[in-house]
Tab-separated table of C-alpha atoms in Angstrom:
chain	number	residue	atom	x	y	z
A	14	UNK	CA	31.447	43.119	69.935
A	15	UNK	CA	34.496	41.210	69.059
A	16	UNK	CA	33.014	39.445	65.144
A	17	UNK	CA	35.353	35.823	66.077
A	18	UNK	CA	39.028	35.106	63.307
A	19	UNK	CA	38.753	31.895	61.347
A	20	UNK	CA	41.539	30.338	62.031
A	21	UNK	CA	44.594	30.337	60.121
A	22	UNK	CA	42.637	33.345	58.223
A	23	UNK	CA	45.696	35.780	57.180
A	24	UNK	CA	42.335	38.414	56.211
A	25	UNK	CA	42.111	41.239	59.429
A	26	UNK	CA	39.233	40.970	60.821
A	27	UNK	CA	35.454	41.545	59.629
A	28	UNK	CA	38.201	42.589	56.244
A	29	UNK	CA	36.203	38.677	54.563
A	30	UNK	CA	33.235	39.798	54.878
A	31	UNK	CA	34.273	42.607	52.820
A	32	UNK	CA	36.301	41.087	49.981
A	33	UNK	CA	33.909	37.990	49.683
A	34	UNK	CA	30.660	40.442	47.401
A	35	UNK	CA	34.001	41.527	45.643
A	36	UNK	CA	35.068	38.111	44.370
A	37	UNK	CA	31.824	37.425	43.478
A	38	UNK	CA	31.154	39.944	41.264
A	39	UNK	CA	34.369	39.402	39.285
A	40	UNK	CA	33.376	35.315	38.612
A	41	UNK	CA	29.507	37.089	37.269
A	42	UNK	CA	32.191	39.383	34.832
A	43	UNK	CA	33.840	36.706	34.375
A	44	UNK	CA	31.693	33.738	33.768
A	45	UNK	CA	29.149	35.999	31.305
A	46	UNK	CA	31.617	37.324	27.900
A	47	UNK	CA	31.514	32.969	27.982
A	48	UNK	CA	27.478	32.781	27.296
A	49	UNK	CA	27.841	35.709	24.996
A	50	UNK	CA	30.171	33.985	23.256
A	51	UNK	CA	28.162	30.411	23.314
A	52	UNK	CA	25.235	32.264	22.265
A	53	UNK	CA	26.902	34.769	19.440
A	54	UNK	CA	28.716	31.685	17.982
A	55	UNK	CA	25.198	29.860	16.899
A	56	UNK	CA	23.673	32.697	15.892
A	57	UNK	CA	26.825	33.026	13.583
A	58	UNK	CA	25.731	30.224	11.166
A	59	UNK	CA	25.071	29.214	7.835
A	60	UNK	CA	23.368	26.270	6.774
A	61	UNK	CA	24.185	25.402	3.539
A	62	UNK	CA	22.807	22.205	0.715
A	63	UNK	CA	25.081	20.992	-1.653
A	64	UNK	CA	24.561	18.100	-3.879
A	65	UNK	CA	26.050	15.115	-5.289
A	66	UNK	CA	25.473	12.925	-8.029
A	67	UNK	CA	27.782	9.629	-9.326
A	68	UNK	CA	26.144	7.824	-13.580
A	69	UNK	CA	26.952	4.079	-13.450
A	70	UNK	CA	26.791	1.793	-16.032
A	71	UNK	CA	23.839	-0.795	-15.380
A	72	UNK	CA	24.801	-3.857	-15.609
A	73	UNK	CA	22.146	-6.178	-14.950
A	74	UNK	CA	18.544	-6.638	-16.151
A	75	UNK	CA	16.212	-6.497	-12.477
A	76	UNK	CA	13.447	-8.770	-14.213
A	77	UNK	CA	8.823	-9.199	-13.681
A	78	UNK	CA	7.906	-12.120	-15.884
A	79	UNK	CA	5.587	-14.754	-15.131
A	80	UNK	CA	2.776	-18.078	-16.063
A	81	UNK	CA	-0.703	-16.644	-16.490
A	82	UNK	CA	-3.412	-19.607	-17.159
A	83	UNK	CA	-7.108	-19.486	-17.866
A	84	UNK	CA	-9.638	-23.334	-18.174
A	85	UNK	CA	-13.276	-23.557	-16.362
A	86	UNK	CA	-11.666	-25.100	-13.091
A	87	UNK	CA	-9.953	-23.306	-10.093
A	88	UNK	CA	-8.420	-26.205	-9.037
A	89	UNK	CA	-7.431	-27.105	-13.279
A	90	UNK	CA	-6.188	-23.635	-13.376
A	91	UNK	CA	-4.660	-23.906	-10.313
A	92	UNK	CA	-2.238	-27.263	-11.174
A	93	UNK	CA	-1.381	-25.880	-14.735
A	94	UNK	CA	-0.530	-22.697	-13.465
A	95	UNK	CA	1.381	-24.814	-10.717
A	96	UNK	CA	3.344	-27.058	-13.008
A	97	UNK	CA	4.206	-24.853	-15.954
A	98	UNK	CA	5.792	-22.304	-13.164
A	99	UNK	CA	8.117	-25.341	-11.880
A	100	UNK	CA	9.144	-25.406	-14.615
A	101	UNK	CA	9.902	-21.913	-15.545
A	102	UNK	CA	11.580	-21.827	-12.292
A	103	UNK	CA	13.310	-24.706	-12.432
A	104	UNK	CA	14.370	-23.089	-15.722
A	105	UNK	CA	15.820	-20.424	-13.956
A	106	UNK	CA	17.547	-21.509	-11.667
A	107	UNK	CA	19.816	-23.209	-14.062
A	108	UNK	CA	20.847	-20.204	-15.157
A	109	UNK	CA	22.340	-19.365	-11.856
A	110	UNK	CA	20.241	-15.994	-12.080
A	111	UNK	CA	20.117	-14.037	-9.153
A	112	UNK	CA	17.819	-13.005	-6.018
A	113	UNK	CA	15.260	-14.967	-7.394
A	114	UNK	CA	12.040	-14.460	-5.780
A	115	UNK	CA	8.267	-15.438	-5.888
A	116	UNK	CA	6.272	-11.722	-6.150
A	117	UNK	CA	2.639	-12.428	-6.458
A	118	UNK	CA	0.671	-15.555	-6.911
A	119	UNK	CA	-3.266	-15.137	-7.142
A	120	UNK	CA	-6.538	-16.910	-8.323
A	121	UNK	CA	-9.701	-14.867	-9.169
A	122	UNK	CA	-12.757	-15.691	-11.403
A	123	UNK	CA	-13.230	-14.837	-15.118
A	124	UNK	CA	-16.955	-12.965	-15.161
A	125	UNK	CA	-18.921	-12.634	-18.698
A	126	UNK	CA	-22.123	-9.801	-18.151
A	127	UNK	CA	-25.796	-11.316	-20.493
A	128	UNK	CA	-27.551	-8.841	-19.672
A	129	UNK	CA	-26.849	-7.685	-17.020
A	130	UNK	CA	-26.402	-10.731	-15.104
A	131	UNK	CA	-23.128	-11.223	-14.020
A	132	UNK	CA	-21.781	-14.937	-14.711
A	133	UNK	CA	-18.503	-16.988	-14.131
A	134	UNK	CA	-17.328	-19.175	-16.959
A	135	UNK	CA	-13.931	-19.587	-14.893
A	136	UNK	CA	-11.086	-18.651	-13.483
A	137	UNK	CA	-7.153	-17.680	-13.770
A	138	UNK	CA	-5.004	-18.035	-12.879
A	139	UNK	CA	-1.460	-16.009	-11.772
A	140	UNK	CA	2.313	-16.988	-10.579
A	141	UNK	CA	4.513	-13.755	-11.134
A	142	UNK	CA	8.454	-14.081	-10.153
A	143	UNK	CA	11.660	-11.461	-10.667
A	144	UNK	CA	15.313	-11.769	-10.719
A	145	UNK	CA	18.223	-10.738	-11.833
A	146	UNK	CA	20.627	-11.558	-14.966
A	147	UNK	CA	23.244	-9.637	-16.662
A	148	UNK	CA	22.224	-7.937	-19.362
A	149	UNK	CA	23.987	-9.324	-21.864
A	150	UNK	CA	22.691	-12.149	-21.255
A	151	UNK	CA	18.491	-10.903	-20.711
A	152	UNK	CA	17.211	-10.914	-23.691
A	153	UNK	CA	18.958	-15.000	-25.238
A	154	UNK	CA	17.379	-16.174	-21.522
A	155	UNK	CA	13.879	-14.482	-21.845
A	156	UNK	CA	13.029	-16.633	-24.907
A	157	UNK	CA	14.310	-19.287	-23.559
A	158	UNK	CA	12.195	-18.349	-19.888
A	159	UNK	CA	9.370	-18.046	-22.643
A	160	UNK	CA	10.095	-21.332	-24.534
A	161	UNK	CA	9.881	-23.515	-20.529
A	162	UNK	CA	7.043	-22.346	-20.257
A	163	UNK	CA	6.223	-18.276	-19.025
A	164	UNK	CA	3.638	-16.282	-20.852
A	165	UNK	CA	4.045	-12.805	-20.047
A	166	UNK	CA	6.613	-11.237	-18.688
A	167	UNK	CA	6.161	-7.923	-16.553
A	168	UNK	CA	8.917	-5.489	-17.200
A	169	UNK	CA	12.731	-5.535	-16.973
A	170	UNK	CA	15.539	-2.842	-15.702
A	171	UNK	CA	18.593	-1.467	-15.247
A	172	UNK	CA	20.520	-1.534	-12.399
A	173	UNK	CA	24.241	-1.066	-11.359
A	174	UNK	CA	26.252	-3.998	-8.756
A	175	UNK	CA	26.593	-3.200	-5.065
A	176	UNK	CA	29.767	-3.178	-4.883
A	177	UNK	CA	29.275	0.043	-7.856
A	178	UNK	CA	26.359	0.878	-6.224
A	179	UNK	CA	28.516	1.608	-3.592
A	180	UNK	CA	30.895	2.743	-4.408
A	181	UNK	CA	29.078	6.480	-6.288
A	182	UNK	CA	27.855	6.606	-3.210
A	183	UNK	CA	30.134	7.673	-1.388
A	184	UNK	CA	31.927	9.438	-4.383
A	185	UNK	CA	28.361	11.585	-4.551
A	186	UNK	CA	28.522	12.109	-0.823
A	187	UNK	CA	31.859	13.483	-1.730
A	188	UNK	CA	31.049	15.423	-4.174
A	189	UNK	CA	27.580	17.466	-2.209
A	190	UNK	CA	29.923	18.177	0.316
A	191	UNK	CA	32.430	19.597	-2.260
A	192	UNK	CA	29.520	21.270	-3.350
A	193	UNK	CA	28.000	22.964	-0.326
A	194	UNK	CA	31.373	24.061	1.358
A	195	UNK	CA	31.366	25.675	-1.934
A	196	UNK	CA	28.404	27.522	-1.218
A	197	UNK	CA	29.075	28.881	1.454
A	198	UNK	CA	32.691	30.097	0.249
A	199	UNK	CA	30.519	31.894	-1.939
A	200	UNK	CA	27.978	33.290	-0.019
A	201	UNK	CA	30.904	35.118	3.067
A	202	UNK	CA	33.545	36.043	0.127
A	203	UNK	CA	30.315	38.627	-1.270
A	204	UNK	CA	29.389	39.595	2.322
A	205	UNK	CA	33.364	39.931	3.495
A	206	UNK	CA	32.818	37.857	5.992
A	207	UNK	CA	34.856	35.014	6.806
A	208	UNK	CA	34.057	31.491	7.751
A	209	UNK	CA	35.690	29.997	11.440
A	210	UNK	CA	34.038	26.003	11.155
A	211	UNK	CA	32.357	23.423	10.230
A	212	UNK	CA	29.964	23.551	14.122
A	213	UNK	CA	26.814	21.020	12.931
A	214	UNK	CA	26.914	18.737	9.247
A	215	UNK	CA	23.407	16.281	8.165
A	216	UNK	CA	23.897	13.751	5.588
A	217	UNK	CA	19.671	14.406	4.123
A	218	UNK	CA	20.444	11.190	1.342
A	219	UNK	CA	22.339	9.161	-0.294
A	220	UNK	CA	20.594	6.873	-2.196
A	221	UNK	CA	19.929	5.433	-5.563
A	222	UNK	CA	16.528	6.109	-6.954
A	223	UNK	CA	14.540	2.649	-7.961
A	224	UNK	CA	15.438	2.041	-11.711
A	225	UNK	CA	11.792	2.550	-13.958
A	226	UNK	CA	10.572	-0.765	-15.325
A	227	UNK	CA	9.873	-1.108	-19.111
A	228	UNK	CA	9.273	-2.918	-21.101
A	229	UNK	CA	5.466	-5.755	-21.364
A	230	UNK	CA	4.733	-8.008	-23.207
A	231	UNK	CA	2.455	-11.333	-23.930
A	232	UNK	CA	5.316	-14.042	-24.035
A	233	UNK	CA	3.102	-15.627	-27.040
A	234	UNK	CA	4.468	-12.522	-29.028
A	235	UNK	CA	8.448	-12.781	-28.318
A	236	UNK	CA	8.218	-16.771	-29.224
A	237	UNK	CA	6.893	-16.332	-32.629
A	238	UNK	CA	10.186	-13.990	-33.890
A	239	UNK	CA	12.832	-16.330	-34.542
A	240	UNK	CA	15.141	-13.410	-33.665
A	241	UNK	CA	17.007	-13.310	-29.450
A	242	UNK	CA	15.027	-10.483	-27.936
A	243	UNK	CA	17.476	-6.956	-27.950
A	244	UNK	CA	18.222	-5.412	-24.623
A	245	UNK	CA	20.158	-3.007	-24.185
A	246	UNK	CA	21.872	-1.594	-20.852
A	247	UNK	CA	21.961	2.569	-19.916
A	248	UNK	CA	22.913	4.297	-16.672
A	249	UNK	CA	22.018	5.077	-12.773
A	250	UNK	CA	22.077	7.896	-11.371
A	251	UNK	CA	22.742	7.486	-7.108
A	252	UNK	CA	22.039	11.430	-5.784
A	253	UNK	CA	23.048	12.431	-2.576
A	254	UNK	CA	22.469	15.638	-0.217
A	255	UNK	CA	25.065	17.786	2.403
A	256	UNK	CA	23.770	19.878	4.968
A	257	UNK	CA	26.353	22.184	6.332
A	258	UNK	CA	25.715	24.343	9.687
A	259	UNK	CA	29.095	26.351	9.838
A	260	UNK	CA	30.123	29.372	11.896
A	261	UNK	CA	31.366	33.287	10.474
């Protein structure tokens, strides 16, 4: 039987079918090492997490204060609370405070108990606002806010400004990355391995934890003092965490 020869073919009649299996074997031979190298690259990796912390001075005071009024009727109490709150807000606006906002409005009945019998004896209204002011002005401003009508100071915390926090976050990320790299170098040195390349980077955290609130006082006590309320700021920490996966 005679086999047909493809036009222009350089292979003798019938030899093409002998050469094709050899070509397939060579293709598989060259492909398998590539797959093995990729698997080895994934298996031979070290994961390390680094941490960076930047400490920056606080320049702003975050203040929460309010007006609390008690009386016989709900309407009477609410109207008086609204009047005083408006006066306090107007004063704060005149002082150019930052991020002024209402954070709470409440109107609740006040109960008394006689012989295990509950009875409404009045109502209490509470309006709360928060704002930011430079730390050095906070003490005087609190005293003046009490004179304007505030009856309670719920708390105060200290924070850095947004620009300082953003710059500290970048520096903390840089420190976290360097910390992770140094840890990896120490491990490779101890085991006698050499690092090749970073195959994965994960930023776990880069934030400034919320500052704790301090100072809860009745405004009447502050109003009875002659000296200005002392307010002293502090420092704030900005943290970052980075995980590197390094092949070796």
